[in-house]
């Protein structure tokens, strides 16, 4: 069965510092991995995806994610955090049979001025 | 020109009542989804329709019944509401069931008293 895990409930970062939000995955075939962001009282917004190809994936709002097959990880990164990046971040894997997204538990990112 | 819209945004009702949540997408997508986000922010898929055909039906009480009158609409009807049904319900759509990115609506916050 496909699954993803986000080991941190919350990540705190100072504005201007680099940020990392961690995600590990478990899949039976090729991984189709995603990051979504949820701002307060809003729906989820797509940030980026890894399907195949380069291990470093670039997405919206300056975010990127690194796919690491040996460590089964797909960590979300940004070189310089903004206060406006504060939100709830979800890692997800797509079940290739049904197309459904299976989400991690979510990580709250707090960026302090 | 909202891509995925849901009504109502908030729904407060008594236990035992029957209620419906509506979802519409104007993106021309073939596939639509219902997700439930609980009080701990955990997101789980409930149903998915592809071209008006039910393709995903997770382990959800049969008090929940989705209906897709056409490709652009996916409604969720809930009978005999229980306290545990309180959650935020998100509708989403994608061009096809194997397409990578899903577009989410703003959510409907259901509170059962």
Short mmCIF file of N, CA, C and O in Angstrom, two decimals, chain B residues 4-91:
data_model
loop_
_atom_site.label_atom_id
_atom_site.label_comp_id
_atom_site.label_asym_id
_atom_site.label_seq_id
_atom_site.Cartn_x
_atom_site.Cartn_y
_atom_site.Cartn_z
N UNK B 4 -13.04 25.84 -8.74
CA UNK B 4 -13.81 24.83 -8.04
C UNK B 4 -14.54 25.54 -6.90
O UNK B 4 -13.89 26.13 -6.03
N UNK B 5 -15.85 25.50 -6.92
CA UNK B 5 -16.62 26.20 -5.90
C UNK B 5 -17.49 25.21 -5.12
O UNK B 5 -17.90 24.16 -5.67
N UNK B 6 -17.72 25.54 -3.88
CA UNK B 6 -18.54 24.70 -3.00
C UNK B 6 -19.56 25.56 -2.30
O UNK B 6 -19.25 26.69 -1.90
N UNK B 7 -20.75 25.01 -2.10
CA UNK B 7 -21.76 25.68 -1.28
C UNK B 7 -22.44 24.66 -0.38
O UNK B 7 -22.68 23.52 -0.79
N UNK B 8 -22.71 25.04 0.86
CA UNK B 8 -22.35 26.31 1.48
C UNK B 8 -20.91 26.29 1.99
O UNK B 8 -20.27 25.24 1.99
N UNK B 9 -20.42 27.42 2.44
CA UNK B 9 -19.08 27.48 3.02
C UNK B 9 -19.11 26.99 4.46
O UNK B 9 -18.18 26.36 4.94
N UNK B 10 -20.20 27.30 5.15
CA UNK B 10 -20.39 26.84 6.53
C UNK B 10 -21.77 26.19 6.64
O UNK B 10 -22.74 26.67 6.04
N UNK B 11 -21.83 25.14 7.44
CA UNK B 11 -23.09 24.43 7.63
C UNK B 11 -23.16 23.97 9.07
O UNK B 11 -22.32 23.19 9.51
N UNK B 12 -24.13 24.49 9.81
CA UNK B 12 -24.32 24.11 11.20
C UNK B 12 -25.70 23.48 11.29
O UNK B 12 -26.69 24.06 10.86
N UNK B 13 -25.75 22.28 11.87
CA UNK B 13 -27.00 21.55 11.87
C UNK B 13 -27.08 20.63 13.08
O UNK B 13 -26.09 20.40 13.78
N UNK B 14 -28.26 20.12 13.34
CA UNK B 14 -28.48 19.24 14.48
C UNK B 14 -28.24 17.78 14.08
O UNK B 14 -28.42 17.39 12.92
N UNK B 15 -27.87 17.00 15.07
CA UNK B 15 -27.75 15.54 14.88
C UNK B 15 -29.05 14.99 14.33
O UNK B 15 -30.14 15.41 14.73
N UNK B 16 -28.93 14.05 13.43
CA UNK B 16 -30.11 13.39 12.88
C UNK B 16 -30.64 14.02 11.60
O UNK B 16 -31.42 13.40 10.88
N UNK B 17 -30.23 15.26 11.33
CA UNK B 17 -30.70 15.93 10.11
C UNK B 17 -30.02 15.36 8.87
O UNK B 17 -28.99 14.69 8.94
N UNK B 18 -30.60 15.70 7.72
CA UNK B 18 -30.02 15.36 6.41
C UNK B 18 -29.58 16.65 5.75
O UNK B 18 -30.34 17.62 5.72
N UNK B 19 -28.37 16.65 5.17
CA UNK B 19 -27.88 17.86 4.52
C UNK B 19 -27.12 17.51 3.25
O UNK B 19 -26.62 16.39 3.10
N UNK B 20 -27.00 18.50 2.38
CA UNK B 20 -26.24 18.33 1.13
C UNK B 20 -25.21 19.43 0.98
O UNK B 20 -25.43 20.57 1.40
N UNK B 21 -24.09 19.06 0.37
CA UNK B 21 -23.04 20.02 0.00
C UNK B 21 -22.88 19.90 -1.52
O UNK B 21 -22.85 18.80 -2.06
N UNK B 22 -22.77 21.08 -2.16
CA UNK B 22 -22.66 21.07 -3.62
C UNK B 22 -21.28 21.51 -4.06
O UNK B 22 -20.64 22.34 -3.42
N UNK B 23 -20.85 20.96 -5.18
CA UNK B 23 -19.56 21.31 -5.75
C UNK B 23 -19.71 21.47 -7.25
O UNK B 23 -20.35 20.64 -7.92
N UNK B 24 -19.06 22.51 -7.76
CA UNK B 24 -19.08 22.75 -9.20
C UNK B 24 -17.68 23.14 -9.65
O UNK B 24 -17.01 23.90 -8.97
N UNK B 25 -17.26 22.63 -10.81
CA UNK B 25 -15.98 23.05 -11.38
C UNK B 25 -16.21 23.53 -12.80
O UNK B 25 -16.98 22.92 -13.55
N UNK B 26 -15.54 24.63 -13.14
CA UNK B 26 -15.68 25.20 -14.48
C UNK B 26 -14.40 25.03 -15.30
O UNK B 26 -14.11 25.83 -16.18
N UNK B 27 -13.65 23.99 -14.96
CA UNK B 27 -12.36 23.74 -15.61
C UNK B 27 -12.45 22.75 -16.76
O UNK B 27 -11.46 22.47 -17.41
N UNK B 28 -13.62 22.17 -16.96
CA UNK B 28 -13.78 21.16 -18.00
C UNK B 28 -13.17 19.82 -17.65
O UNK B 28 -12.89 19.01 -18.52
N UNK B 29 -12.92 19.60 -16.36
CA UNK B 29 -12.28 18.37 -15.91
C UNK B 29 -13.24 17.19 -15.95
O UNK B 29 -14.46 17.34 -15.84
N UNK B 30 -12.65 15.99 -16.10
CA UNK B 30 -13.47 14.77 -16.13
C UNK B 30 -13.65 14.13 -14.76
O UNK B 30 -14.58 13.36 -14.56
N UNK B 31 -12.73 14.42 -13.83
CA UNK B 31 -12.71 13.69 -12.56
C UNK B 31 -12.91 14.64 -11.39
O UNK B 31 -12.31 15.70 -11.35
N UNK B 32 -13.76 14.21 -10.47
CA UNK B 32 -14.02 15.01 -9.27
C UNK B 32 -13.93 14.13 -8.03
O UNK B 32 -14.13 12.92 -8.10
N UNK B 33 -13.61 14.78 -6.90
CA UNK B 33 -13.33 14.06 -5.66
C UNK B 33 -14.00 14.75 -4.48
O UNK B 33 -14.19 15.97 -4.48
N UNK B 34 -14.28 13.96 -3.45
CA UNK B 34 -14.62 14.50 -2.13
C UNK B 34 -13.58 14.00 -1.13
O UNK B 34 -13.29 12.79 -1.07
N UNK B 35 -13.04 14.96 -0.34
CA UNK B 35 -12.12 14.65 0.75
C UNK B 35 -12.71 15.15 2.05
O UNK B 35 -13.45 16.14 2.08
N UNK B 36 -12.35 14.47 3.13
CA UNK B 36 -12.76 14.91 4.47
C UNK B 36 -11.51 15.28 5.25
O UNK B 36 -10.54 14.51 5.29
N UNK B 37 -11.52 16.47 5.87
CA UNK B 37 -10.42 16.88 6.75
C UNK B 37 -10.94 16.97 8.16
O UNK B 37 -11.82 17.78 8.47
N UNK B 38 -10.37 16.14 9.05
CA UNK B 38 -10.88 16.10 10.41
C UNK B 38 -10.26 17.21 11.26
O UNK B 38 -9.50 18.04 10.78
N UNK B 39 -10.60 17.17 12.54
CA UNK B 39 -10.17 18.25 13.44
C UNK B 39 -8.66 18.29 13.63
O UNK B 39 -8.10 19.31 14.01
N UNK B 40 -7.98 17.18 13.34
CA UNK B 40 -6.52 17.14 13.42
C UNK B 40 -5.88 17.47 12.07
O UNK B 40 -4.68 17.26 11.90
N UNK B 41 -6.70 17.94 11.14
CA UNK B 41 -6.23 18.36 9.82
C UNK B 41 -5.88 17.18 8.91
O UNK B 41 -5.30 17.40 7.84
N UNK B 42 -6.21 15.96 9.34
CA UNK B 42 -5.90 14.81 8.51
C UNK B 42 -6.87 14.76 7.34
O UNK B 42 -8.08 14.86 7.53
N UNK B 43 -6.33 14.57 6.13
CA UNK B 43 -7.13 14.58 4.90
C UNK B 43 -7.27 13.17 4.36
O UNK B 43 -6.27 12.48 4.16
N UNK B 44 -8.51 12.80 4.03
CA UNK B 44 -8.71 11.46 3.49
C UNK B 44 -9.76 11.51 2.39
O UNK B 44 -10.78 12.18 2.52
N UNK B 45 -9.50 10.77 1.32
CA UNK B 45 -10.45 10.75 0.23
C UNK B 45 -11.67 9.95 0.64
O UNK B 45 -11.58 8.97 1.39
N UNK B 46 -12.82 10.40 0.12
CA UNK B 46 -14.07 9.67 0.36
C UNK B 46 -14.56 9.03 -0.94
O UNK B 46 -14.84 7.84 -1.00
N UNK B 47 -14.72 9.86 -1.97
CA UNK B 47 -15.28 9.39 -3.23
C UNK B 47 -14.57 10.07 -4.39
O UNK B 47 -14.01 11.14 -4.26
N UNK B 48 -14.66 9.40 -5.56
CA UNK B 48 -14.24 10.04 -6.79
C UNK B 48 -15.14 9.59 -7.93
O UNK B 48 -15.54 8.42 -7.99
N UNK B 49 -15.44 10.54 -8.82
CA UNK B 49 -16.22 10.26 -10.01
C UNK B 49 -15.40 10.63 -11.23
O UNK B 49 -14.73 11.66 -11.25
N UNK B 50 -15.45 9.78 -12.24
CA UNK B 50 -14.81 10.07 -13.51
C UNK B 50 -15.89 10.00 -14.60
O UNK B 50 -16.51 8.95 -14.80
N UNK B 51 -16.13 11.12 -15.26
CA UNK B 51 -17.20 11.16 -16.25
C UNK B 51 -18.52 10.62 -15.71
O UNK B 51 -19.18 9.80 -16.34
N UNK B 52 -18.87 11.07 -14.56
CA UNK B 52 -20.12 10.73 -13.87
C UNK B 52 -20.17 9.29 -13.35
O UNK B 52 -21.20 8.85 -12.85
N UNK B 53 -19.06 8.56 -13.46
CA UNK B 53 -19.03 7.18 -12.97
C UNK B 53 -18.25 7.11 -11.68
O UNK B 53 -17.12 7.63 -11.61
N UNK B 54 -18.77 6.45 -10.67
CA UNK B 54 -18.09 6.32 -9.39
C UNK B 54 -16.89 5.40 -9.55
O UNK B 54 -17.03 4.25 -9.97
N UNK B 55 -15.69 5.90 -9.22
CA UNK B 55 -14.48 5.09 -9.37
C UNK B 55 -13.76 4.84 -8.05
O UNK B 55 -12.96 3.93 -7.95
N UNK B 56 -14.01 5.68 -7.08
CA UNK B 56 -13.42 5.47 -5.76
C UNK B 56 -14.54 5.60 -4.74
O UNK B 56 -15.28 6.57 -4.74
N UNK B 57 -14.63 4.59 -3.89
CA UNK B 57 -15.61 4.62 -2.81
C UNK B 57 -14.92 4.03 -1.59
O UNK B 57 -14.85 2.83 -1.43
N UNK B 58 -14.33 4.92 -0.80
CA UNK B 58 -13.59 4.46 0.35
C UNK B 58 -14.55 3.95 1.42
O UNK B 58 -15.76 4.00 1.26
N UNK B 59 -13.98 3.47 2.52
CA UNK B 59 -14.82 2.93 3.59
C UNK B 59 -15.51 4.09 4.29
O UNK B 59 -15.00 4.66 5.25
N UNK B 60 -16.65 4.44 3.78
CA UNK B 60 -17.41 5.57 4.28
C UNK B 60 -18.80 5.05 4.63
O UNK B 60 -19.35 4.23 3.89
N UNK B 61 -19.38 5.49 5.75
CA UNK B 61 -20.74 5.02 6.08
C UNK B 61 -21.70 5.27 4.94
O UNK B 61 -21.60 6.28 4.23
N UNK B 62 -22.66 4.38 4.76
CA UNK B 62 -23.58 4.55 3.63
C UNK B 62 -24.58 5.68 3.86
O UNK B 62 -25.47 5.91 3.04
N UNK B 63 -24.45 6.39 4.97
CA UNK B 63 -25.21 7.63 5.16
C UNK B 63 -24.71 8.72 4.20
O UNK B 63 -25.40 9.71 3.97
N UNK B 64 -23.50 8.52 3.69
CA UNK B 64 -22.92 9.48 2.74
C UNK B 64 -23.19 8.98 1.32
O UNK B 64 -22.82 7.86 0.98
N UNK B 65 -23.82 9.81 0.52
CA UNK B 65 -24.10 9.41 -0.86
C UNK B 65 -23.72 10.53 -1.81
O UNK B 65 -24.31 11.61 -1.77
N UNK B 66 -22.74 10.26 -2.67
CA UNK B 66 -22.38 11.25 -3.68
C UNK B 66 -23.30 11.12 -4.88
O UNK B 66 -23.84 10.05 -5.16
N UNK B 67 -23.44 12.27 -5.59
CA UNK B 67 -24.22 12.23 -6.82
C UNK B 67 -23.57 13.18 -7.81
O UNK B 67 -23.26 14.31 -7.48
N UNK B 68 -23.42 12.71 -9.04
CA UNK B 68 -22.82 13.52 -10.08
C UNK B 68 -23.80 13.66 -11.23
O UNK B 68 -23.83 12.81 -12.12
N UNK B 69 -24.56 14.75 -11.26
CA UNK B 69 -25.55 14.91 -12.34
C UNK B 69 -24.91 15.14 -13.70
O UNK B 69 -25.50 14.81 -14.73
N UNK B 70 -23.72 15.72 -13.69
CA UNK B 70 -22.96 15.90 -14.92
C UNK B 70 -21.49 16.05 -14.53
O UNK B 70 -21.16 16.11 -13.35
N UNK B 71 -20.62 16.14 -15.53
CA UNK B 71 -19.17 16.15 -15.25
C UNK B 71 -18.74 17.33 -14.41
O UNK B 71 -17.73 17.29 -13.74
N UNK B 72 -19.49 18.42 -14.46
CA UNK B 72 -19.09 19.65 -13.78
C UNK B 72 -19.56 19.71 -12.34
O UNK B 72 -19.17 20.63 -11.61
N UNK B 73 -20.38 18.77 -11.92
CA UNK B 73 -20.97 18.83 -10.58
C UNK B 73 -20.80 17.51 -9.83
O UNK B 73 -20.97 16.43 -10.41
N UNK B 74 -20.47 17.66 -8.55
CA UNK B 74 -20.44 16.48 -7.67
C UNK B 74 -20.97 16.92 -6.33
O UNK B 74 -20.37 17.75 -5.66
N UNK B 75 -22.12 16.39 -5.95
CA UNK B 75 -22.76 16.75 -4.70
C UNK B 75 -22.59 15.64 -3.69
O UNK B 75 -22.38 14.47 -4.04
N UNK B 76 -22.64 16.03 -2.43
CA UNK B 76 -22.51 15.05 -1.33
C UNK B 76 -23.71 15.20 -0.42
O UNK B 76 -23.94 16.28 0.15
N UNK B 77 -24.49 14.12 -0.30
CA UNK B 77 -25.64 14.13 0.58
C UNK B 77 -25.34 13.27 1.81
O UNK B 77 -24.79 12.17 1.66
N UNK B 78 -25.68 13.81 2.97
CA UNK B 78 -25.40 13.08 4.21
C UNK B 78 -26.70 12.92 4.98
O UNK B 78 -27.37 13.91 5.30
N UNK B 79 -27.07 11.68 5.24
CA UNK B 79 -28.28 11.38 6.01
C UNK B 79 -27.94 11.19 7.48
O UNK B 79 -26.83 10.77 7.84
N UNK B 80 -28.93 11.45 8.32
CA UNK B 80 -28.83 11.15 9.76
C UNK B 80 -27.48 11.59 10.33
O UNK B 80 -26.70 10.78 10.86
N UNK B 81 -27.21 12.86 10.25
CA UNK B 81 -25.91 13.40 10.65
C UNK B 81 -25.57 13.05 12.09
O UNK B 81 -26.43 13.04 12.98
N UNK B 82 -24.29 12.74 12.30
CA UNK B 82 -23.76 12.40 13.62
C UNK B 82 -22.69 13.41 14.01
O UNK B 82 -22.12 14.10 13.15
N UNK B 83 -22.42 13.46 15.33
CA UNK B 83 -21.40 14.41 15.83
C UNK B 83 -20.07 14.21 15.12
O UNK B 83 -19.37 15.17 14.80
N UNK B 84 -19.72 12.94 14.86
CA UNK B 84 -18.44 12.62 14.25
C UNK B 84 -18.32 13.04 12.79
O UNK B 84 -17.24 12.96 12.20
N UNK B 85 -19.42 13.49 12.21
CA UNK B 85 -19.37 13.97 10.82
C UNK B 85 -18.84 15.40 10.75
O UNK B 85 -18.55 15.89 9.65
N UNK B 86 -18.72 16.04 11.90
CA UNK B 86 -18.19 17.41 11.91
C UNK B 86 -16.77 17.41 11.35
O UNK B 86 -15.90 16.69 11.85
N UNK B 87 -16.55 18.20 10.33
CA UNK B 87 -15.26 18.23 9.64
C UNK B 87 -15.34 19.29 8.55
O UNK B 87 -16.37 19.93 8.37
N UNK B 88 -14.22 19.45 7.85
CA UNK B 88 -14.23 20.28 6.64
C UNK B 88 -14.21 19.33 5.45
O UNK B 88 -13.37 18.43 5.38
N UNK B 89 -15.12 19.53 4.54
CA UNK B 89 -15.24 18.68 3.35
C UNK B 89 -14.75 19.47 2.15
O UNK B 89 -15.22 20.57 1.87
N UNK B 90 -13.78 18.87 1.44
CA UNK B 90 -13.22 19.52 0.27
C UNK B 90 -13.58 18.76 -0.99
O UNK B 90 -13.47 17.53 -1.06
N UNK B 91 -13.98 19.52 -1.98
CA UNK B 91 -14.18 18.99 -3.31
C UNK B 91 -12.92 19.30 -4.12
O UNK B 91 -12.24 20.31 -3.88
#
